[in-house]
Amino acid sequence: MASMRLFTQVFSGVEADPSVETVDYGAAKLTEFGADAVIAFGGGSPMDAAKSMSMVSANGGSIIEYMRGKKIYVNKGLPLI
């Protein structure tokens, strides 16, 4: 039986009411790491940030572009747990 290796990275920089900069930075880290999924812990802010980071990492750009309707996401975000 082949063994499987899992690699993880922790992003813990989410403040209450996450900023555009936090979401964009987190999305960039997901892309840089080559993440296959996102696991979020915590309350509303970490969950909202994780969902936004997942979507932005799969579609590119900045979260502000989606918030202002300048971009529309076409790719599903990474799986979120």
XYZ file of N, CA, C and O in Angstrom:
324
model
N 0.848 -1.173 0.000
C 0.000 0.000 0.000
C 0.897 1.241 0.000
O 1.803 1.375 0.815
N 0.614 2.146 -0.910
C 1.405 3.368 -1.022
C 1.062 4.330 0.104
O -0.083 4.436 0.523
N 2.069 5.010 0.588
C 1.812 5.999 1.632
C 1.481 7.338 0.979
O 1.911 7.642 -0.131
N 0.708 8.133 1.697
C 0.322 9.441 1.198
C 0.910 10.494 2.122
O 0.877 10.348 3.340
N 1.429 11.560 1.521
C 1.977 12.655 2.305
C 1.077 13.866 2.140
O 0.670 14.212 1.034
N 0.771 14.497 3.226
C -0.021 15.719 3.222
C 0.859 16.878 3.650
O 1.602 16.765 4.622
N 0.759 17.964 2.944
C 1.492 19.169 3.291
C 0.477 20.236 3.671
O -0.541 20.396 3.006
N 0.752 20.942 4.736
C -0.171 21.967 5.206
C 0.565 23.289 5.419
O 1.786 23.313 5.574
N -0.215 24.332 5.432
C 0.316 25.652 5.753
C -0.771 26.384 6.530
O -1.953 26.324 6.169
N -0.387 27.064 7.583
C -1.343 27.790 8.424
C -1.318 29.269 8.054
O -0.253 29.878 7.943
N -2.510 29.829 7.887
C -2.666 31.270 7.696
C -3.545 31.743 8.838
O -4.725 31.409 8.901
N -2.979 32.496 9.748
C -3.721 32.894 10.949
C -3.891 34.404 11.060
O -4.201 34.917 12.115
N -3.721 35.113 9.972
C -3.746 36.568 10.018
C -5.094 37.200 9.744
O -5.152 38.300 9.237
N -6.186 36.520 10.065
C -7.513 37.062 9.773
C -8.029 37.854 10.965
O -8.202 37.324 12.058
N -8.291 39.136 10.718
C -8.832 40.001 11.755
C -10.360 40.010 11.680
O -10.939 39.502 10.723
N -11.008 40.587 12.679
C -12.457 40.767 12.626
C -12.774 41.655 11.427
O -12.057 42.619 11.155
N -13.816 41.323 10.701
C -14.161 42.048 9.473
C -12.939 42.132 8.561
O -12.338 43.199 8.386
N -12.539 41.008 7.982
C -11.304 40.941 7.199
C -11.216 42.015 6.118
O -12.186 42.308 5.435
N -10.047 42.585 5.990
C -9.805 43.637 5.005
C -9.565 43.036 3.623
O -9.278 41.843 3.479
N -9.652 43.876 2.625
C -9.339 43.488 1.247
C -7.908 42.970 1.190
O -7.624 41.943 0.557
N -7.011 43.649 1.863
C -5.597 43.249 1.857
C -5.407 41.852 2.456
O -4.613 41.060 1.933
N -6.125 41.546 3.523
C -6.013 40.230 4.142
C -6.503 39.144 3.201
O -5.847 38.108 3.032
N -7.647 39.367 2.579
C -8.198 38.366 1.653
C -7.275 38.186 0.454
O -6.977 37.046 0.060
N -6.804 39.273 -0.123
C -5.908 39.169 -1.279
C -4.601 38.476 -0.915
O -4.099 37.643 -1.676
N -4.062 38.795 0.254
C -2.817 38.157 0.698
C -3.041 36.661 0.921
O -2.234 35.832 0.497
N -4.132 36.313 1.572
C -4.440 34.902 1.814
C -4.649 34.137 0.515
O -4.198 32.992 0.376
N -5.320 34.750 -0.444
C -5.528 34.108 -1.745
C -4.195 33.881 -2.453
O -3.968 32.824 -3.047
N -3.312 34.860 -2.372
C -1.987 34.718 -2.982
C -1.212 33.586 -2.322
O -0.512 32.824 -3.000
N -1.328 33.466 -1.012
C -0.638 32.385 -0.293
C -1.188 31.020 -0.708
O -0.439 30.064 -0.854
N -2.504 30.922 -0.890
C -3.097 29.664 -1.358
C -2.536 29.279 -2.721
O -2.175 28.119 -2.949
N -2.475 30.248 -3.611
C -1.966 30.002 -4.952
C -0.495 29.623 -4.907
O -0.069 28.651 -5.543
N 0.281 30.365 -4.144
C 1.721 30.107 -4.008
C 1.983 28.706 -3.453
O 2.881 28.007 -3.903
N 1.172 28.294 -2.493
C 1.337 26.987 -1.869
C 0.855 25.855 -2.776
O 1.269 24.723 -2.634
N -0.026 26.185 -3.713
C -0.595 25.153 -4.577
C -1.645 24.332 -3.848
O -1.756 23.118 -4.052
N -2.413 25.000 -3.002
C -3.401 24.312 -2.163
C -4.461 23.596 -2.999
O -4.870 24.074 -4.057
N -4.901 22.451 -2.483
C -5.979 21.680 -3.100
C -7.299 21.904 -2.376
O -8.358 21.580 -2.908
N -7.227 22.421 -1.155
C -8.424 22.633 -0.336
C -8.092 23.628 0.767
O -6.926 23.924 1.016
N -9.147 24.125 1.414
C -9.008 25.069 2.525
C -9.772 24.509 3.713
O -10.919 24.083 3.573
N -9.150 24.521 4.869
C -9.824 24.141 6.110
C -9.850 25.388 6.984
O -8.803 25.957 7.286
N -11.048 25.821 7.352
C -11.195 27.044 8.135
C -11.694 26.719 9.539
O -12.588 25.897 9.704
N -11.117 27.371 10.520
C -11.531 27.242 11.915
C -11.919 28.610 12.435
O -11.281 29.606 12.105
N -12.921 28.653 13.263
C -13.281 29.911 13.901
C -14.699 30.319 13.592
O -15.506 29.535 13.107
N -14.968 31.571 13.846
C -16.301 32.107 13.667
C -16.499 32.705 12.291
O -15.877 32.297 11.311
N -17.347 33.705 12.214
C -17.752 34.296 10.950
C -16.627 34.883 10.133
O -16.544 34.652 8.925
N -15.757 35.660 10.748
C -14.686 36.315 9.990
C -13.731 35.319 9.351
O -13.444 35.426 8.155
N -13.221 34.322 10.082
C -12.346 33.342 9.435
C -13.062 32.551 8.339
O -12.476 32.262 7.293
N -14.331 32.238 8.555
C -15.078 31.492 7.548
C -15.296 32.347 6.290
O -15.116 31.874 5.169
N -15.704 33.594 6.481
C -15.909 34.483 5.336
C -14.613 34.718 4.582
O -14.588 34.712 3.346
N -13.530 34.929 5.312
C -12.231 35.147 4.671
C -11.811 33.911 3.886
O -11.341 34.030 2.750
N -11.981 32.735 4.461
C -11.594 31.493 3.784
C -12.379 31.305 2.493
O -11.813 30.927 1.454
N -13.679 31.566 2.523
C -14.499 31.441 1.311
C -14.022 32.423 0.241
O -13.893 32.063 -0.933
N -13.763 33.653 0.646
C -13.318 34.671 -0.307
C -11.938 34.345 -0.853
O -11.686 34.478 -2.058
N -11.028 33.922 0.005
C -9.676 33.568 -0.434
C -9.727 32.411 -1.424
O -9.016 32.412 -2.432
N -10.561 31.433 -1.140
C -10.709 30.279 -2.013
C -11.184 30.691 -3.399
O -10.642 30.261 -4.418
N -12.191 31.542 -3.458
C -12.751 31.994 -4.727
C -11.740 32.842 -5.504
O -11.551 32.650 -6.706
N -11.076 33.769 -4.819
C -10.108 34.632 -5.494
C -8.920 33.817 -6.003
O -8.447 34.036 -7.120
N -8.459 32.848 -5.226
C -7.314 32.056 -5.667
C -7.650 31.248 -6.924
O -6.777 31.006 -7.748
N -8.900 30.871 -7.085
C -9.312 30.091 -8.254
C -9.623 30.964 -9.461
O -9.706 30.461 -10.580
N -9.807 32.272 -9.255
C -10.234 33.146 -10.340
C -9.308 34.321 -10.618
O -9.444 34.989 -11.634
N -8.384 34.599 -9.702
C -7.437 35.689 -9.904
C -8.008 37.052 -9.563
O -9.185 37.201 -9.240
N -7.146 38.034 -9.598
C -7.544 39.401 -9.303
C -7.579 39.695 -7.820
O -6.930 39.030 -7.019
N -8.371 40.694 -7.475
C -8.526 41.135 -6.093
C -9.985 40.992 -5.684
O -10.884 41.175 -6.513
N -10.228 40.723 -4.435
C -11.598 40.601 -3.942
C -12.388 41.879 -4.196
O -13.598 41.840 -4.428
N -11.719 43.015 -4.206
C -12.411 44.290 -4.412
C -13.046 44.345 -5.807
O -14.114 44.938 -5.994
N -12.414 43.707 -6.795
C -12.976 43.679 -8.145
C -14.304 42.924 -8.188
O -15.217 43.297 -8.924
N -14.414 41.878 -7.393
C -15.650 41.097 -7.326
C -16.707 41.853 -6.517
O -17.884 41.842 -6.856
N -16.262 42.518 -5.455
C -17.180 43.289 -4.618
C -17.820 44.430 -5.405
O -18.978 44.766 -5.181
N -17.058 45.019 -6.304
C -17.555 46.166 -7.077
C -18.187 45.769 -8.410
O -18.580 46.631 -9.185
N -18.251 44.463 -8.681
C -18.874 43.987 -9.906
C -18.034 44.149 -11.159
O -18.548 44.018 -12.267
N -16.735 44.412 -10.994
C -15.852 44.568 -12.151
C -15.401 43.218 -12.701
O -14.999 43.118 -13.855
N -15.439 42.203 -11.850
C -15.106 40.835 -12.259
C -16.209 39.918 -11.760
O -16.814 40.165 -10.720
N -16.442 38.872 -12.516
C -17.404 37.840 -12.116
C -16.631 36.532 -12.064
O -15.888 36.203 -12.988
N -16.808 35.789 -10.985
C -16.058 34.539 -10.899
C -16.680 33.489 -11.812
O -17.896 33.439 -11.979
N -15.835 32.703 -12.451
C -16.301 31.652 -13.335
C -15.864 30.273 -12.839
O -16.471 29.272 -13.194
N -14.805 30.224 -12.043
C -14.320 28.955 -11.499
C -14.784 28.796 -10.055
O -14.770 29.759 -9.283
N -15.164 27.583 -9.724
C -15.490 27.305 -8.328
C -14.242 27.497 -7.484
O -13.138 27.233 -7.956
N -14.419 27.921 -6.275
C -13.291 28.027 -5.363
C -12.786 26.662 -4.954
O -13.392 25.631 -5.282
N -11.689 26.654 -4.233
C -11.164 25.388 -3.703
C -12.170 24.788 -2.736
O -12.935 25.513 -2.095
N -12.166 23.463 -2.611
C -13.055 22.846 -1.609
C -12.767 23.448 -0.225
O -11.611 23.675 0.127
N -13.825 23.694 0.522
C -13.703 24.334 1.836
C -14.303 23.436 2.905
O -15.446 22.982 2.781
N -13.520 23.201 3.916
C -13.979 22.404 5.056
C -14.032 23.320 6.253
O -13.101 24.056 6.508
